[in-house]
Amino acid sequence: MEAAVFILSLVDCCALIFLSVYFIITLSDLECDYINARACCSKLNKWVIPEMIGQCLSTVLMLVSMHWFIFLLNLPVAAWNIYRHLKVPMGNMGVFDPTEIHNRGQLKSHMKEAMIKLGYHLLCFFIYLYSMILALIND
Amino acid sequence: MSTAGFNSQNGTGTGQAYANGPSQNPVGLQQLPGVSYGMTHQPTYNPMQAKAPAPPGPGLYPTAAYQSGPPVSSYQSGPAHTSYPPPPGQPLLTRPAMGTPPSHTPPQSASPNHGPRMPLPRATPPPPAVSSSSYYSNPQQQPIAPSWQYNTAPAPMGPPPSLSAPPCGPLANHTNPSSSSTVPPPPTLTAYSSPQPAYGSHSATQPPGPRMPSTSHLGYTQPGAAPPPLNPMLSHTYQPSRPAYGPPPTGPPPLGPPPAGPSPAMTSTPPSTAPPLANVTPPPPKADAQCREAVNSTLSPTEPDCQESDIECPGTLAGNGPQSPNNFNSIDNKMAGLPQPGLPGRHLGHYPSLPPGYQNAAAPHKPTSPMHPTMQAATQPYSQTTQPYQQPHGGPGPAQLSPSLAALSLQSSSPEALRVVNLLQERNLLPPGPIPAPTPCLPQDLQKINCNPEVFRCTLTSIPQTQSLLNKAKMPLGLLLHPFKDLSLPVVTSSTIVRCRSCRTYINPFVSFLDQRRWKCNLCYRVNDVPEEFMYNPVSRSYGEPHKRPEVQNATIEFIAPSEYMLRPPQPAVYLFLLDVSHNAVETGYLTVFCQSLLDNINALPGDSRTKVGFITFDSTIHFYNLQEGLSQPQMLIVSDIEDIFLPTPDSLLVNLNECKELVQDLLRSLPSLFEKTMETQSALGSALQAAFKLLSPTGGRMSVFQTQLPNLGVGALQSREDPNQRASAKDIQHLSPATDFYKKLALDCSGQQVAVDLFLLSSQYCDLASLGCISRYSAGSVYYYPSYHHQHNPAQVERFQKELKRYLTRKIGFEAVMRIRCTKGLSIHTFHGNFFVRSTDLLSLPNVNPDAGFAVQMSIEENLDDMQVVSFQAALLYTSSKGERRIRVHTLCLPVVNSLSDVFAGADVQAMAGLLACMAVDRSVTASLSDARDALTNAAIDSLSSYRQSVLTIQQPGLLAPACLRFFPLYVLALLKQKAYRTGTSTRLDERVFAMCQLKYQPLAYAMLMIHPALYRVDDLTDEGALNINERTIPQPRVLQLSVEKLSREGAFLMDTGMVLYLWIGRNCHPNFLTQVLGVPSYATVPENLYLLPELDTAESQRIRAFIGWLRDQRPFFPTLHVIRDESQLKASFMQNMIEDRTESALSYYEFLLHLQQQISK
């Protein structure tokens, strides 16, 4: 059972890692002017909710399986994702807004956020991997 | 470099400080100019000015100095300068010619320039005088005791050694700069040795200085000779303070450290004085000149500027700066001193002023001095100002003047700009006329061709070298543009447009030609080849002079673009009109006015034979008009399925204007009557916009939307979000951001298809401009708002609508445009303000561009601009003209880079800062809250002034001190806080507030400034004195008054110009003559309540005031309505709300605001 939880988390985590990489690539494309702001934002906005769900899934999994430490590790990121989604102003087209992304250094802060998430997901990946192996051995 | 050299010399004198100077060469240059002391000044000037002088000789750009200098490291440039300097410097030298003592005048004039001469001049008396001043500067800049001491020591030493040493010093400096320009240390070492010389020079100056000071002192303390009067102007501040301190405290201490120095100084002084005196005789006249200058200082920017700049430079640079200032000061002193031969001791006083500690001492002294207590605060400034004056003195000789003037012009902004103003004590800040944009501190030849400030303006005309320096200054860095302004430009037709191969910058006046075949980009520094065609100059029809081509002679130029610049064939001019015909719209009666205006101007619509027009009307359904050729009359097609809009006959809705003009005119004549009886109250604007977008998307073009109510049907329906009862009481204003993203998305779709949407909102009800405005904001359209429009009840608005519609229909237009703003490597743009969509990091998508649109961007400094002397900004606007030509309009702005905080402050452009802050505050209001934005505005004033106080001011006096260039800053910030967009506590309709915000972002700076700080004129006593003459009309120019009720008088009549509205306020006891001659009424009581037109009376008074109002209106692209108001008028409240300096129930008065700032700053 324990192993199953971690295997699921591991898969989820992989997906999140890929998503982070995708975010970084797309944002840097925008930075380099390979795509325009509109295309970039519509691409990225599509993935904001899947990312949120993925993060919440692993958080809930950890809560259910009562791994408190990992749960607490996941909680802030999940909370941030939800908060970010909820605080989007009514007039904006999503977390990534093409009319705003070039203003006030938003592009940079989005990029920074994606980088941090990538690092965080990598960390989680190894934690899950370790825990999974441990669980498999214990079985 | 030469300056650096000078610095080093001086530096040597000062010691480490100087070392700094040299190390900072670039700075040194700047400062040096300021310093001007003999040598330093010249050098500095040379670098800066050198260009100016140089150009004449060699030819503008081409020659090396400039080119080599700017692109690469400052050091290099330095050397280049050195090369330049020689020409200027040498002349100077010659003049100083060592001054040929005979001509003190020469020396004086030279003194600023003298840098090189210095040694020689020093021999002459003038330098000594300088020395005293130099001390001042030194202390201010660098509190450092050592430097100060050094200075003092040298001073004493100075006179005797100076003569001998100075020459050495200069030489050493020169060598240093050239050889070791980059290497600071060497200079320092040399400096030590040389320092003495420098000091010597100082000391030399001191000797004269004594006289000078004495004179100055005399002037104050004693009537002295006739000259004193002059002196007073110059030396006031200094003298009092300096003398007091100087002699007693400082003099001794400084002397102490450099033992040798003091005694020599003492001894030297007498001798020196003697020579000076001899010299002095000639100076007196100069002194007078100086005095005049001093008097005019405020008036004549150039001279003061130069001086100021010099001063500033010194101030900023610890080592160099001081010296240079000293030089100036000394000069000043000399000037002053000359008249009054006399008090050697006082030199010391100067010294004291320098050291910080001394400063304190000085303060006490100042009181003792009879002069003005306030002056004390201003002492530094004065000194600076005086210095500028001094320079003029120096350059009494006509021959001398020209070079010195050049120098002055270069530095012009700095001197006067840094004069310290105690805002709490200066009640009458406003100049009588418009406030000119500051001139960047550039060599004259560069400045001459620099971009017009009306087109391209930077908040800081001196760009700080590093982001940390910018952060320290706490001032916003940004550009304000008005790129498509109506101008007459040189137009170039060329098959190849010369651009940098790596950054795509257009060739411009600020590039450097390495030789005939290569040029170096001034933005990325890549070396490019000059194409063969570019070698031929079509203007002079000569070959081999690429630097004489118009592209390289004009900072603003227009190219006719070849086919590479077209993604598709240039689009025709396409105009689509989208008219609200609901019951509400018909009630307002706008349709008649619109149709009539369009009929009148239908032949004046910009376009060619391909021009297309179309019309759509809408209420709860969408009505299309088939205008196809061959129809006997327009055919109306009604689409009632607004959920899934389609075009009934896509081909015949947009028709060629020339071919179908009859039908179009038919339609326009019948439209107003067509909907007269309509009872439809709903408005399906969203669907109508979608339909219009579909119609226009194949070609692109302009969509003009006339809306009179909140759209409440179909897509994009909005709800009223405003609670009228909360207007005044709400703590924070809600609903400044859009309620839906529908309009934004549609605008982006439009932008992608090159469609711009202009919105005319004519409504008395809440229309949610915050949401509707998005359709224009992101499609690069414009917004017009006519609150309470009604054809009968509001004739003033009707007139405004007519006039603005006419301008709108007939003004120039550019289609499918993009604008790219490039800046020198190291700078980057991080925020954009205006109406457009930012497609990529520096590319603005502008489906339409019109001549009335302004833009602003904020910048940051990503990489240090260490080795640059100037940076450039280029805005390139690519558009299709209404004649189907693809054109590129290029504006290039060049600004100097500085590395000292005082230079950054000296270059501040307070109007541009206010304009940019207004834009930033709009963003803040929308993303955070209005109260946040208001706090941020207040903090902007607090931060920059406290930074100035802490980092630039060395003498801490009570009061709210600001440099002269920022003296309006608190006023503008307060004006912004009371502006309709940001005010709280007064009832402001949400739409009007949002519209004010749109305007602040969209209007070019000149108009935005009037909206921020209205102009008030007294108009009952207009005279032809100082009047302008335009087209044989005489336009009186009354002076601008402060916005305070105290300026109003019951006996007068006042005109307030708020940009969009003109108020003519009639005092209760206004002279009956005015009432009858201008208003055509017999008495005050009979002035009509709603008077918005002045009767055309055939009297001189009436003609004058109508000429004046007409002139005000002609200057702007919109039409300000005129309201004649009396005490009982309803509009009196809105008139009074513009009295920015007065207290209102909810806002502070100007004085209270200043006290608040002061309190925050001193925390």
PDB file of N, CA, C and O in Angstrom, chain B residues 600-652:
ATOM      1  N   ASP B 600     -19.031  66.869 -43.553  1.00  0.00           N
ATOM      2  CA  ASP B 600     -18.183  68.028 -43.812  1.00  0.00           C
ATOM      3  C   ASP B 600     -16.749  67.636 -44.128  1.00  0.00           C
ATOM      4  O   ASP B 600     -16.062  68.321 -44.861  1.00  0.00           O
ATOM      5  N   ASN B 601     -16.319  66.563 -43.491  1.00  0.00           N
ATOM      6  CA  ASN B 601     -14.898  66.224 -43.599  1.00  0.00           C
ATOM      7  C   ASN B 601     -14.639  64.993 -44.449  1.00  0.00           C
ATOM      8  O   ASN B 601     -13.547  64.449 -44.427  1.00  0.00           O
ATOM      9  N   ILE B 602     -15.628  64.563 -45.172  1.00  0.00           N
ATOM     10  CA  ILE B 602     -15.475  63.280 -45.852  1.00  0.00           C
ATOM     11  C   ILE B 602     -14.368  63.323 -46.894  1.00  0.00           C
ATOM     12  O   ILE B 602     -13.719  62.315 -47.172  1.00  0.00           O
ATOM     13  N   ASN B 603     -14.115  64.501 -47.396  1.00  0.00           N
ATOM     14  CA  ASN B 603     -13.035  64.597 -48.377  1.00  0.00           C
ATOM     15  C   ASN B 603     -11.680  64.816 -47.730  1.00  0.00           C
ATOM     16  O   ASN B 603     -10.666  64.779 -48.399  1.00  0.00           O
ATOM     17  N   ALA B 604     -11.737  65.067 -46.445  1.00  0.00           N
ATOM     18  CA  ALA B 604     -10.471  65.326 -45.756  1.00  0.00           C
ATOM     19  C   ALA B 604      -9.987  64.092 -45.006  1.00  0.00           C
ATOM     20  O   ALA B 604      -8.946  64.141 -44.353  1.00  0.00           O
ATOM     21  N   LEU B 605     -10.720  63.003 -45.089  1.00  0.00           N
ATOM     22  CA  LEU B 605     -10.243  61.781 -44.430  1.00  0.00           C
ATOM     23  C   LEU B 605      -8.915  61.395 -45.060  1.00  0.00           C
ATOM     24  O   LEU B 605      -8.803  61.357 -46.284  1.00  0.00           O
ATOM     25  N   PRO B 606      -7.917  61.116 -44.240  1.00  0.00           N
ATOM     26  CA  PRO B 606      -6.642  60.744 -44.846  1.00  0.00           C
ATOM     27  C   PRO B 606      -6.805  59.428 -45.609  1.00  0.00           C
ATOM     28  O   PRO B 606      -7.461  58.510 -45.126  1.00  0.00           O
ATOM     29  N   GLY B 607      -6.239  59.377 -46.772  1.00  0.00           N
ATOM     30  CA  GLY B 607      -6.351  58.149 -47.561  1.00  0.00           C
ATOM     31  C   GLY B 607      -6.020  58.414 -49.008  1.00  0.00           C
ATOM     32  O   GLY B 607      -5.618  59.505 -49.381  1.00  0.00           O
ATOM     33  N   ASP B 608      -6.156  57.386 -49.805  1.00  0.00           N
ATOM     34  CA  ASP B 608      -5.896  57.525 -51.234  1.00  0.00           C
ATOM     35  C   ASP B 608      -7.071  56.915 -51.986  1.00  0.00           C
ATOM     36  O   ASP B 608      -8.168  56.794 -51.448  1.00  0.00           O
ATOM     37  N   SER B 609      -6.847  56.496 -53.183  1.00  0.00           N
ATOM     38  CA  SER B 609      -7.961  55.993 -53.985  1.00  0.00           C
ATOM     39  C   SER B 609      -8.498  54.665 -53.457  1.00  0.00           C
ATOM     40  O   SER B 609      -9.557  54.213 -53.869  1.00  0.00           O
ATOM     41  N   ARG B 610      -7.764  54.043 -52.548  1.00  0.00           N
ATOM     42  CA  ARG B 610      -8.228  52.739 -52.055  1.00  0.00           C
ATOM     43  C   ARG B 610      -9.033  52.852 -50.764  1.00  0.00           C
ATOM     44  O   ARG B 610      -9.466  51.843 -50.219  1.00  0.00           O
ATOM     45  N   THR B 611      -9.154  54.040 -50.242  1.00  0.00           N
ATOM     46  CA  THR B 611      -9.796  54.229 -48.946  1.00  0.00           C
ATOM     47  C   THR B 611     -11.174  53.577 -48.883  1.00  0.00           C
ATOM     48  O   THR B 611     -11.975  53.711 -49.800  1.00  0.00           O
ATOM     49  N   LYS B 612     -11.419  52.867 -47.791  1.00  0.00           N
ATOM     50  CA  LYS B 612     -12.704  52.206 -47.632  1.00  0.00           C
ATOM     51  C   LYS B 612     -13.398  52.709 -46.376  1.00  0.00           C
ATOM     52  O   LYS B 612     -12.741  53.028 -45.381  1.00  0.00           O
ATOM     53  N   VAL B 613     -14.708  52.736 -46.429  1.00  0.00           N
ATOM     54  CA  VAL B 613     -15.467  53.085 -45.234  1.00  0.00           C
ATOM     55  C   VAL B 613     -16.614  52.098 -45.071  1.00  0.00           C
ATOM     56  O   VAL B 613     -17.027  51.444 -46.026  1.00  0.00           O
ATOM     57  N   GLY B 614     -17.107  52.033 -43.853  1.00  0.00           N
ATOM     58  CA  GLY B 614     -18.252  51.185 -43.573  1.00  0.00           C
ATOM     59  C   GLY B 614     -18.959  51.697 -42.340  1.00  0.00           C
ATOM     60  O   GLY B 614     -18.374  52.461 -41.550  1.00  0.00           O
ATOM     61  N   PHE B 615     -20.189  51.296 -42.186  1.00  0.00           N
ATOM     62  CA  PHE B 615     -20.969  51.749 -41.032  1.00  0.00           C
ATOM     63  C   PHE B 615     -21.715  50.572 -40.435  1.00  0.00           C
ATOM     64  O   PHE B 615     -22.246  49.727 -41.158  1.00  0.00           O
ATOM     65  N   ILE B 616     -21.753  50.532 -39.137  1.00  0.00           N
ATOM     66  CA  ILE B 616     -22.582  49.560 -38.441  1.00  0.00           C
ATOM     67  C   ILE B 616     -23.303  50.333 -37.354  1.00  0.00           C
ATOM     68  O   ILE B 616     -22.677  51.155 -36.672  1.00  0.00           O
ATOM     69  N   THR B 617     -24.557  50.116 -37.195  1.00  0.00           N
ATOM     70  CA  THR B 617     -25.249  50.692 -36.046  1.00  0.00           C
ATOM     71  C   THR B 617     -25.785  49.546 -35.208  1.00  0.00           C
ATOM     72  O   THR B 617     -25.975  48.428 -35.708  1.00  0.00           O
ATOM     73  N   PHE B 618     -26.006  49.830 -33.947  1.00  0.00           N
ATOM     74  CA  PHE B 618     -26.478  48.752 -33.085  1.00  0.00           C
ATOM     75  C   PHE B 618     -27.313  49.300 -31.952  1.00  0.00           C
ATOM     76  O   PHE B 618     -27.130  50.418 -31.489  1.00  0.00           O
ATOM     77  N   ASP B 619     -28.285  48.508 -31.556  1.00  0.00           N
ATOM     78  CA  ASP B 619     -28.946  48.692 -30.261  1.00  0.00           C
ATOM     79  C   ASP B 619     -29.034  47.295 -29.661  1.00  0.00           C
ATOM     80  O   ASP B 619     -28.007  46.791 -29.235  1.00  0.00           O
ATOM     81  N   SER B 620     -30.230  46.691 -29.685  1.00  0.00           N
ATOM     82  CA  SER B 620     -30.243  45.305 -29.241  1.00  0.00           C
ATOM     83  C   SER B 620     -29.974  44.374 -30.420  1.00  0.00           C
ATOM     84  O   SER B 620     -29.834  43.169 -30.260  1.00  0.00           O
ATOM     85  N   THR B 621     -29.960  44.939 -31.601  1.00  0.00           N
ATOM     86  CA  THR B 621     -29.605  44.174 -32.796  1.00  0.00           C
ATOM     87  C   THR B 621     -28.495  44.921 -33.521  1.00  0.00           C
ATOM     88  O   THR B 621     -28.179  46.067 -33.191  1.00  0.00           O
ATOM     89  N   ILE B 622     -27.950  44.246 -34.498  1.00  0.00           N
ATOM     90  CA  ILE B 622     -26.854  44.881 -35.236  1.00  0.00           C
ATOM     91  C   ILE B 622     -27.369  45.224 -36.637  1.00  0.00           C
ATOM     92  O   ILE B 622     -27.963  44.370 -37.302  1.00  0.00           O
ATOM     93  N   HIS B 623     -27.139  46.450 -37.058  1.00  0.00           N
ATOM     94  CA  HIS B 623     -27.595  46.851 -38.394  1.00  0.00           C
ATOM     95  C   HIS B 623     -26.379  47.115 -39.273  1.00  0.00           C
ATOM     96  O   HIS B 623     -25.520  47.928 -38.924  1.00  0.00           O
ATOM     97  N   PHE B 624     -26.360  46.420 -40.404  1.00  0.00           N
ATOM     98  CA  PHE B 624     -25.280  46.658 -41.365  1.00  0.00           C
ATOM     99  C   PHE B 624     -25.830  47.481 -42.516  1.00  0.00           C
ATOM    100  O   PHE B 624     -27.035  47.489 -42.769  1.00  0.00           O
ATOM    101  N   TYR B 625     -24.941  48.144 -43.222  1.00  0.00           N
ATOM    102  CA  TYR B 625     -25.388  48.976 -44.345  1.00  0.00           C
ATOM    103  C   TYR B 625     -24.680  48.544 -45.605  1.00  0.00           C
ATOM    104  O   TYR B 625     -23.454  48.625 -45.702  1.00  0.00           O
ATOM    105  N   ASN B 626     -25.463  48.086 -46.520  1.00  0.00           N
ATOM    106  CA  ASN B 626     -24.916  47.690 -47.812  1.00  0.00           C
ATOM    107  C   ASN B 626     -24.812  48.935 -48.685  1.00  0.00           C
ATOM    108  O   ASN B 626     -25.807  49.573 -49.006  1.00  0.00           O
ATOM    109  N   LEU B 627     -23.582  49.269 -49.016  1.00  0.00           N
ATOM    110  CA  LEU B 627     -23.363  50.511 -49.762  1.00  0.00           C
ATOM    111  C   LEU B 627     -22.786  50.214 -51.140  1.00  0.00           C
ATOM    112  O   LEU B 627     -22.125  51.048 -51.746  1.00  0.00           O
ATOM    113  N   GLN B 628     -23.031  49.023 -51.606  1.00  0.00           N
ATOM    114  CA  GLN B 628     -22.372  48.626 -52.843  1.00  0.00           C
ATOM    115  C   GLN B 628     -22.745  49.539 -53.996  1.00  0.00           C
ATOM    116  O   GLN B 628     -23.882  50.005 -54.098  1.00  0.00           O
ATOM    117  N   GLU B 629     -21.789  49.727 -54.837  1.00  0.00           N
ATOM    118  CA  GLU B 629     -21.986  50.579 -55.992  1.00  0.00           C
ATOM    119  C   GLU B 629     -23.158  50.043 -56.812  1.00  0.00           C
ATOM    120  O   GLU B 629     -23.323  48.828 -56.957  1.00  0.00           O
ATOM    121  N   GLY B 630     -23.945  50.938 -57.292  1.00  0.00           N
ATOM    122  CA  GLY B 630     -25.058  50.495 -58.134  1.00  0.00           C
ATOM    123  C   GLY B 630     -26.386  50.532 -57.416  1.00  0.00           C
ATOM    124  O   GLY B 630     -27.437  50.592 -58.042  1.00  0.00           O
ATOM    125  N   LEU B 631     -26.321  50.505 -56.093  1.00  0.00           N
ATOM    126  CA  LEU B 631     -27.587  50.620 -55.366  1.00  0.00           C
ATOM    127  C   LEU B 631     -28.077  52.063 -55.459  1.00  0.00           C
ATOM    128  O   LEU B 631     -27.278  52.994 -55.500  1.00  0.00           O
ATOM    129  N   SER B 632     -29.376  52.215 -55.458  1.00  0.00           N
ATOM    130  CA  SER B 632     -29.896  53.577 -55.542  1.00  0.00           C
ATOM    131  C   SER B 632     -29.877  54.237 -54.178  1.00  0.00           C
ATOM    132  O   SER B 632     -29.811  55.454 -54.058  1.00  0.00           O
ATOM    133  N   GLN B 633     -29.973  53.429 -53.169  1.00  0.00           N
ATOM    134  CA  GLN B 633     -29.868  53.998 -51.832  1.00  0.00           C
ATOM    135  C   GLN B 633     -29.297  52.939 -50.889  1.00  0.00           C
ATOM    136  O   GLN B 633     -29.340  51.752 -51.188  1.00  0.00           O
ATOM    137  N   PRO B 634     -28.756  53.385 -49.763  1.00  0.00           N
ATOM    138  CA  PRO B 634     -28.146  52.412 -48.842  1.00  0.00           C
ATOM    139  C   PRO B 634     -29.178  51.397 -48.380  1.00  0.00           C
ATOM    140  O   PRO B 634     -30.345  51.713 -48.201  1.00  0.00           O
ATOM    141  N   GLN B 635     -28.697  50.199 -48.181  1.00  0.00           N
ATOM    142  CA  GLN B 635     -29.597  49.135 -47.814  1.00  0.00           C
ATOM    143  C   GLN B 635     -29.243  48.693 -46.408  1.00  0.00           C
ATOM    144  O   GLN B 635     -28.088  48.369 -46.134  1.00  0.00           O
ATOM    145  N   MET B 636     -30.213  48.707 -45.513  1.00  0.00           N
ATOM    146  CA  MET B 636     -29.926  48.318 -44.137  1.00  0.00           C
ATOM    147  C   MET B 636     -30.195  46.838 -43.947  1.00  0.00           C
ATOM    148  O   MET B 636     -31.253  46.339 -44.324  1.00  0.00           O
ATOM    149  N   LEU B 637     -29.258  46.136 -43.344  1.00  0.00           N
ATOM    150  CA  LEU B 637     -29.413  44.707 -43.100  1.00  0.00           C
ATOM    151  C   LEU B 637     -29.375  44.505 -41.591  1.00  0.00           C
ATOM    152  O   LEU B 637     -28.405  44.899 -40.941  1.00  0.00           O
ATOM    153  N   ILE B 638     -30.405  43.912 -41.036  1.00  0.00           N
ATOM    154  CA  ILE B 638     -30.485  43.772 -39.592  1.00  0.00           C
ATOM    155  C   ILE B 638     -30.178  42.337 -39.188  1.00  0.00           C
ATOM    156  O   ILE B 638     -30.782  41.400 -39.705  1.00  0.00           O
ATOM    157  N   VAL B 639     -29.242  42.192 -38.281  1.00  0.00           N
ATOM    158  CA  VAL B 639     -28.932  40.861 -37.760  1.00  0.00           C
ATOM    159  C   VAL B 639     -29.358  40.841 -36.300  1.00  0.00           C
ATOM    160  O   VAL B 639     -28.846  41.611 -35.484  1.00  0.00           O
ATOM    161  N   SER B 640     -30.316  40.008 -35.978  1.00  0.00           N
ATOM    162  CA  SER B 640     -30.799  40.011 -34.604  1.00  0.00           C
ATOM    163  C   SER B 640     -30.210  38.867 -33.786  1.00  0.00           C
ATOM    164  O   SER B 640     -30.388  38.808 -32.577  1.00  0.00           O
ATOM    165  N   ASP B 641     -29.486  37.985 -34.441  1.00  0.00           N
ATOM    166  CA  ASP B 641     -28.867  36.888 -33.696  1.00  0.00           C
ATOM    167  C   ASP B 641     -27.525  37.364 -33.146  1.00  0.00           C
ATOM    168  O   ASP B 641     -26.476  37.153 -33.759  1.00  0.00           O
ATOM    169  N   ILE B 642     -27.610  37.990 -32.011  1.00  0.00           N
ATOM    170  CA  ILE B 642     -26.376  38.585 -31.505  1.00  0.00           C
ATOM    171  C   ILE B 642     -25.468  37.577 -30.816  1.00  0.00           C
ATOM    172  O   ILE B 642     -24.324  37.877 -30.499  1.00  0.00           O
ATOM    173  N   GLU B 643     -25.986  36.398 -30.529  1.00  0.00           N
ATOM    174  CA  GLU B 643     -25.134  35.413 -29.859  1.00  0.00           C
ATOM    175  C   GLU B 643     -24.120  34.829 -30.828  1.00  0.00           C
ATOM    176  O   GLU B 643     -23.015  34.470 -30.446  1.00  0.00           O
ATOM    177  N   ASP B 644     -24.532  34.691 -32.078  1.00  0.00           N
ATOM    178  CA  ASP B 644     -23.628  34.093 -33.061  1.00  0.00           C
ATOM    179  C   ASP B 644     -23.608  35.009 -34.269  1.00  0.00           C
ATOM    180  O   ASP B 644     -24.317  34.807 -35.247  1.00  0.00           O
ATOM    181  N   ILE B 645     -22.811  36.009 -34.167  1.00  0.00           N
ATOM    182  CA  ILE B 645     -22.885  37.082 -35.139  1.00  0.00           C
ATOM    183  C   ILE B 645     -22.284  36.641 -36.477  1.00  0.00           C
ATOM    184  O   ILE B 645     -21.336  35.874 -36.520  1.00  0.00           O
ATOM    185  N   PHE B 646     -22.848  37.092 -37.557  1.00  0.00           N
ATOM    186  CA  PHE B 646     -22.296  36.809 -38.881  1.00  0.00           C
ATOM    187  C   PHE B 646     -22.465  38.041 -39.753  1.00  0.00           C
ATOM    188  O   PHE B 646     -23.254  38.937 -39.454  1.00  0.00           O
ATOM    189  N   LEU B 647     -21.737  38.059 -40.834  1.00  0.00           N
ATOM    190  CA  LEU B 647     -21.815  39.208 -41.740  1.00  0.00           C
ATOM    191  C   LEU B 647     -22.756  38.858 -42.880  1.00  0.00           C
ATOM    192  O   LEU B 647     -22.512  37.898 -43.612  1.00  0.00           O
ATOM    193  N   PRO B 648     -23.813  39.600 -43.041  1.00  0.00           N
ATOM    194  CA  PRO B 648     -24.800  39.241 -44.059  1.00  0.00           C
ATOM    195  C   PRO B 648     -24.244  39.293 -45.484  1.00  0.00           C
ATOM    196  O   PRO B 648     -24.449  38.363 -46.250  1.00  0.00           O
ATOM    197  N   THR B 649     -23.566  40.348 -45.841  1.00  0.00           N
ATOM    198  CA  THR B 649     -22.982  40.412 -47.183  1.00  0.00           C
ATOM    199  C   THR B 649     -21.559  40.935 -47.055  1.00  0.00           C
ATOM    200  O   THR B 649     -21.304  42.133 -47.196  1.00  0.00           O
ATOM    201  N   PRO B 650     -20.627  40.058 -46.752  1.00  0.00           N
ATOM    202  CA  PRO B 650     -19.282  40.483 -46.367  1.00  0.00           C
ATOM    203  C   PRO B 650     -18.609  41.414 -47.365  1.00  0.00           C
ATOM    204  O   PRO B 650     -17.771  42.219 -46.982  1.00  0.00           O
ATOM    205  N   ASP B 651     -18.982  41.326 -48.630  1.00  0.00           N
ATOM    206  CA  ASP B 651     -18.222  42.076 -49.629  1.00  0.00           C
ATOM    207  C   ASP B 651     -18.662  43.523 -49.788  1.00  0.00           C
ATOM    208  O   ASP B 651     -17.898  44.360 -50.269  1.00  0.00           O
ATOM    209  N   SER B 652     -19.885  43.806 -49.411  1.00  0.00           N
ATOM    210  CA  SER B 652     -20.396  45.128 -49.770  1.00  0.00           C
ATOM    211  C   SER B 652     -20.612  46.022 -48.555  1.00  0.00           C
ATOM    212  O   SER B 652     -21.263  47.043 -48.635  1.00  0.00           O
TER     213      SER B 652
END
